[in-house]
Amino acid sequence: MEVRKSKIAHLPSGTKPERLTKITASIASQRSNAKDNTKSPIRRFGENKGLDIEISLNNNMFHLTTIDSQDVTITVSSLTRIVYEKILSLCENSPRYLTAHPGKGNVRKSLRTKDMFDIASILRARTELQAQLTNADEIRFLNTLMEDIAVTKEDLAGFMNDVTMYEDQYQEEYETVNETLVPVKERIDFTDAKTMMLDLLTLILNEM
């Protein structure tokens, strides 16, 4: 595995990590026949097949898990971090937040309802995760993420209000996501996804 442009600090437990610029890991398989790879969508490194994983640009590297598989080590985010980052992404792209912070949010002006689906999907598959997401240690971690991107408790509360105030817009985008990106058997109704996410946010805000 080749790692390029890597800037990451050793992070003792309970400390705030340094910011990093970028990590790109190139993972190549054992040598293979280049002729077989001609039409492969997988990137090739010489005669090897492989892929690039871009881990982060400007986020803290917290709550990471190391997976060792066939002599390849990959560092991935925990489900806790994934859910928190999806909540913050939804908040940063909500109408109220964008009005208060011009220039932020994604360029496509999406409400990021795919993140709402992802949160609901994770909570449905891992019912025990909600208790972990609302315990004191995890809330402290969430506060660190929020400080890093200038999102406040009030912003999260405002996002919750936006989901109700602009429910038609959220539902329209969510249904498009459901119909175009999600297999039929894995779809979650908008009302169910919204309820799961708002219930979680209510518990989180009560612990802050």
C-alpha positions as a LaTeX table, in Angstrom:
\begin{tabular}{lrrr}
\hline
Residue & $x$ (\AA) & $y$ (\AA) & $z$ (\AA) \\
\hline
Met1 & 0.00 & 0.00 & 0.00 \\
Glu2 & 1.36 & 3.38 & $-1.01$ \\
Val3 & 0.38 & 6.40 & 1.08 \\
Arg4 & 0.89 & 9.91 & $-0.28$ \\
Lys5 & 0.56 & 13.41 & 1.17 \\
Ser6 & 0.13 & 12.03 & 4.64 \\
Lys7 & 0.06 & 14.37 & 7.62 \\
Ile8 & $-1.36$ & 12.76 & 10.73 \\
Ala9 & $-0.37$ & 12.97 & 14.36 \\
His10 & $-0.33$ & 10.23 & 16.99 \\
Leu11 & $-3.49$ & 10.91 & 18.99 \\
Pro12 & $-3.50$ & 9.92 & 22.67 \\
Ser13 & $-6.96$ & 9.10 & 23.96 \\
Gly14 & $-8.96$ & 12.14 & 25.07 \\
Thr15 & $-6.85$ & 14.74 & 23.29 \\
Lys16 & $-7.84$ & 17.01 & 20.45 \\
Pro17 & $-6.12$ & 15.97 & 17.21 \\
Glu18 & $-4.21$ & 18.19 & 14.89 \\
Arg19 & $-5.80$ & 19.14 & 11.60 \\
Leu20 & $-4.52$ & 17.30 & 8.58 \\
Thr21 & $-4.44$ & 18.26 & 4.95 \\
Lys22 & $-5.11$ & 15.02 & 3.15 \\
Ile23 & $-4.45$ & 11.32 & 3.18 \\
Thr24 & $-4.58$ & 9.33 & $-0.02$ \\
Ala25 & $-3.89$ & 5.62 & 0.20 \\
Ser26 & $-3.26$ & 3.56 & $-2.92$ \\
Ile27 & $-3.96$ & $-0.11$ & $-2.37$ \\
Ala28 & $-2.78$ & $-2.55$ & $-5.02$ \\
Ser29 & $-3.52$ & $-6.25$ & $-5.26$ \\
Gln30 & $-1.06$ & $-8.99$ & $-6.12$ \\
Arg31 & 0.44 & $-8.84$ & $-9.62$ \\
Ser32 & $-2.15$ & $-9.59$ & $-12.28$ \\
Asn33 & $-2.29$ & $-9.82$ & $-16.04$ \\
Ala34 & $-2.45$ & $-6.30$ & $-17.49$ \\
Lys35 & $-4.41$ & $-7.61$ & $-20.47$ \\
Asp36 & $-7.21$ & $-8.71$ & $-18.12$ \\
Asn37 & $-7.46$ & $-5.19$ & $-16.72$ \\
Thr38 & $-8.01$ & $-3.34$ & $-20.00$ \\
Lys39 & $-11.71$ & $-2.78$ & $-19.46$ \\
Ser40 & $-11.63$ & $-2.85$ & $-15.67$ \\
Pro41 & $-13.08$ & 0.19 & $-13.83$ \\
Ile42 & $-10.52$ & $-0.43$ & $-11.10$ \\
Arg43 & $-7.46$ & 1.75 & $-11.33$ \\
Arg44 & $-4.23$ & $-0.03$ & $-12.26$ \\
Phe45 & $-0.75$ & 0.56 & $-10.81$ \\
Gly46 & 1.58 & $-0.85$ & $-13.46$ \\
Glu47 & 0.48 & $-4.46$ & $-13.74$ \\
Asn48 & $-1.39$ & $-4.35$ & $-10.42$ \\
Lys49 & $-5.04$ & $-3.60$ & $-9.81$ \\
Gly50 & $-5.86$ & $-1.19$ & $-7.01$ \\
Leu51 & $-7.80$ & 1.81 & $-5.82$ \\
Asp52 & $-7.36$ & 5.19 & $-4.18$ \\
Ile53 & $-8.99$ & 6.00 & $-0.85$ \\
Glu54 & $-9.15$ & 9.65 & 0.11 \\
Ile55 & $-9.74$ & 9.68 & 3.85 \\
Ser56 & $-9.95$ & 13.35 & 4.74 \\
Leu57 & $-9.25$ & 16.89 & 3.68 \\
Asn58 & $-9.65$ & 19.14 & 6.72 \\
Asn59 & $-11.42$ & 17.12 & 9.38 \\
Asn60 & $-10.13$ & 15.83 & 12.67 \\
Met61 & $-9.14$ & 12.18 & 12.55 \\
Phe62 & $-11.04$ & 10.91 & 15.58 \\
His63 & $-12.84$ & 7.65 & 16.32 \\
Leu64 & $-10.89$ & 5.55 & 13.87 \\
Thr65 & $-10.75$ & 1.80 & 13.53 \\
Thr66 & $-7.91$ & $-0.16$ & 11.93 \\
Ile67 & $-8.75$ & $-3.17$ & 9.79 \\
Asp68 & $-6.02$ & $-5.64$ & 8.87 \\
Ser69 & $-6.79$ & $-7.87$ & 5.91 \\
Gln70 & $-4.31$ & $-9.85$ & 3.83 \\
Asp71 & $-1.36$ & $-7.66$ & 4.84 \\
Val72 & $-3.26$ & $-4.48$ & 3.94 \\
Thr73 & $-4.16$ & $-2.06$ & 6.74 \\
Ile74 & $-7.07$ & 0.33 & 6.19 \\
Thr75 & $-8.13$ & 2.98 & 8.70 \\
Val76 & $-11.86$ & 3.68 & 8.71 \\
Ser77 & $-14.28$ & 5.81 & 10.71 \\
Ser78 & $-16.49$ & 4.27 & 13.38 \\
Leu79 & $-20.27$ & 4.25 & 12.93 \\
Thr80 & $-20.46$ & 6.88 & 15.66 \\
Arg81 & $-18.34$ & 9.29 & 13.67 \\
Ile82 & $-20.18$ & 8.51 & 10.45 \\
Val83 & $-23.59$ & 9.29 & 11.98 \\
Tyr84 & $-22.34$ & 12.49 & 13.62 \\
Glu85 & $-20.77$ & 13.73 & 10.38 \\
Lys86 & $-23.97$ & 13.03 & 8.46 \\
Ile87 & $-25.98$ & 14.99 & 11.04 \\
Leu88 & $-23.57$ & 17.91 & 10.72 \\
Ser89 & $-23.69$ & 17.74 & 6.93 \\
Leu90 & $-27.49$ & 17.94 & 7.03 \\
Cys91 & $-27.27$ & 20.88 & 9.41 \\
Glu92 & $-24.70$ & 22.75 & 7.29 \\
Asn93 & $-26.97$ & 22.45 & 4.25 \\
Ser94 & $-30.23$ & 23.41 & 5.96 \\
Pro95 & $-31.97$ & 26.64 & 4.86 \\
Arg96 & $-31.57$ & 28.36 & 8.24 \\
Tyr97 & $-27.86$ & 27.57 & 8.50 \\
Leu98 & $-27.15$ & 28.70 & 4.93 \\
Thr99 & $-28.94$ & 31.98 & 5.57 \\
Ala100 & $-26.84$ & 32.59 & 8.68 \\
His101 & $-23.60$ & 31.43 & 7.03 \\
Pro102 & $-23.50$ & 32.58 & 3.38 \\
Gly103 & $-21.07$ & 30.66 & 1.22 \\
Lys104 & $-21.28$ & 27.44 & 3.18 \\
Gly105 & $-23.03$ & 24.26 & 2.14 \\
Asn106 & $-22.55$ & 22.25 & $-1.04$ \\
Val107 & $-22.48$ & 23.83 & $-4.47$ \\
Arg108 & $-25.49$ & 21.88 & $-5.71$ \\
Lys109 & $-27.75$ & 23.35 & $-3.02$ \\
Ser110 & $-28.81$ & 19.87 & $-1.97$ \\
Leu111 & $-30.52$ & 19.37 & 1.39 \\
Arg112 & $-28.40$ & 16.21 & 1.77 \\
Thr113 & $-31.38$ & 13.95 & 2.38 \\
Lys114 & $-29.24$ & 10.96 & 1.36 \\
Asp115 & $-27.57$ & 11.51 & 4.73 \\
Met116 & $-30.99$ & 11.30 & 6.39 \\
Phe117 & $-31.56$ & 7.95 & 4.72 \\
Asp118 & $-28.09$ & 6.74 & 5.73 \\
Ile119 & $-28.68$ & 7.69 & 9.38 \\
Ala120 & $-32.03$ & 5.90 & 9.44 \\
Ser121 & $-30.53$ & 2.87 & 7.71 \\
Ile122 & $-27.70$ & 2.64 & 10.25 \\
Leu123 & $-30.04$ & 3.09 & 13.22 \\
Arg124 & $-32.39$ & 0.43 & 11.88 \\
Ala125 & $-29.58$ & $-2.07$ & 11.38 \\
Arg126 & $-27.77$ & $-1.25$ & 14.63 \\
Thr127 & $-30.46$ & $-0.48$ & 17.20 \\
Glu128 & $-27.93$ & $-0.47$ & 20.03 \\
Leu129 & $-26.05$ & 2.45 & 18.46 \\
Gln130 & $-28.53$ & 5.10 & 19.65 \\
Ala131 & $-27.49$ & 4.61 & 23.28 \\
Gln132 & $-23.84$ & 4.99 & 22.29 \\
Leu133 & $-24.52$ & 8.13 & 20.25 \\
Thr134 & $-26.13$ & 9.82 & 23.26 \\
Asn135 & $-23.69$ & 8.95 & 26.03 \\
Ala136 & $-21.54$ & 11.67 & 27.59 \\
Asp137 & $-18.19$ & 10.61 & 26.08 \\
Glu138 & $-19.59$ & 10.52 & 22.56 \\
Ile139 & $-21.33$ & 13.88 & 23.01 \\
Arg140 & $-17.97$ & 15.41 & 23.97 \\
Phe141 & $-16.56$ & 14.04 & 20.73 \\
Leu142 & $-19.48$ & 15.53 & 18.80 \\
Asn143 & $-18.84$ & 18.89 & 20.44 \\
Thr144 & $-15.24$ & 18.72 & 19.19 \\
Leu145 & $-16.43$ & 18.08 & 15.64 \\
Met146 & $-18.89$ & 20.95 & 15.91 \\
Glu147 & $-16.26$ & 23.38 & 17.20 \\
Asp148 & $-14.01$ & 22.47 & 14.30 \\
Ile149 & $-16.59$ & 23.51 & 11.68 \\
Ala150 & $-18.33$ & 26.28 & 13.66 \\
Val151 & $-21.66$ & 24.49 & 14.15 \\
Thr152 & $-23.46$ & 25.23 & 17.44 \\
Lys153 & $-26.16$ & 23.55 & 19.50 \\
Glu154 & $-28.50$ & 26.31 & 18.33 \\
Asp155 & $-27.67$ & 25.45 & 14.70 \\
Leu156 & $-28.70$ & 21.84 & 15.32 \\
Ala157 & $-31.95$ & 22.99 & 16.91 \\
Gly158 & $-32.53$ & 25.29 & 13.93 \\
Phe159 & $-31.97$ & 22.40 & 11.55 \\
Met160 & $-34.62$ & 20.37 & 13.38 \\
Asn161 & $-37.07$ & 23.24 & 12.93 \\
Asp162 & $-36.17$ & 23.45 & 9.24 \\
Val163 & $-37.04$ & 19.78 & 8.70 \\
Thr164 & $-40.56$ & 20.60 & 9.88 \\
Met165 & $-40.85$ & 24.03 & 8.26 \\
Tyr166 & $-39.54$ & 22.85 & 4.88 \\
Glu167 & $-40.86$ & 19.31 & 5.14 \\
Asp168 & $-42.23$ & 19.27 & 1.58 \\
Gln169 & $-38.82$ & 20.16 & 0.15 \\
Tyr170 & $-37.04$ & 17.59 & 2.29 \\
Gln171 & $-39.57$ & 14.92 & 1.35 \\
Glu172 & $-39.36$ & 15.68 & $-2.36$ \\
Glu173 & $-35.58$ & 15.36 & $-2.41$ \\
Tyr174 & $-35.68$ & 12.32 & $-0.12$ \\
Glu175 & $-38.16$ & 10.50 & $-2.37$ \\
Thr176 & $-35.92$ & 11.16 & $-5.37$ \\
Val177 & $-33.01$ & 9.62 & $-3.48$ \\
Asn178 & $-35.16$ & 6.65 & $-2.47$ \\
Glu179 & $-36.32$ & 6.01 & $-6.03$ \\
Thr180 & $-33.02$ & 6.52 & $-7.83$ \\
Leu181 & $-30.32$ & 5.34 & $-5.42$ \\
Val182 & $-31.83$ & 2.82 & $-3.02$ \\
Pro183 & $-32.79$ & $-0.78$ & $-3.88$ \\
Val184 & $-36.52$ & $-1.36$ & $-3.36$ \\
Lys185 & $-36.04$ & $-3.80$ & $-0.47$ \\
Glu186 & $-33.79$ & $-1.34$ & 1.39 \\
Arg187 & $-35.96$ & 1.76 & 1.08 \\
Ile188 & $-37.14$ & 3.58 & 4.21 \\
Asp189 & $-40.23$ & 5.77 & 4.16 \\
Phe190 & $-39.49$ & 9.49 & 4.55 \\
Thr191 & $-41.70$ & 9.81 & 7.63 \\
Asp192 & $-39.90$ & 6.92 & 9.32 \\
Ala193 & $-36.45$ & 8.24 & 8.44 \\
Lys194 & $-37.34$ & 11.76 & 9.58 \\
Thr195 & $-38.73$ & 10.47 & 12.89 \\
Met196 & $-35.67$ & 8.33 & 13.62 \\
Met197 & $-33.31$ & 11.21 & 12.90 \\
Leu198 & $-35.27$ & 13.84 & 14.85 \\
Asp199 & $-35.71$ & 11.51 & 17.83 \\
Leu200 & $-31.95$ & 10.96 & 17.88 \\
Leu201 & $-31.25$ & 14.69 & 17.59 \\
Thr202 & $-33.65$ & 15.43 & 20.45 \\
Leu203 & $-31.78$ & 12.98 & 22.68 \\
Ile204 & $-28.43$ & 14.43 & 21.64 \\
Leu205 & $-29.50$ & 18.03 & 22.31 \\
Asn206 & $-30.86$ & 17.01 & 25.72 \\
Glu207 & $-27.40$ & 15.70 & 26.63 \\
Met208 & $-25.50$ & 18.80 & 25.50 \\
\hline
\end{tabular}
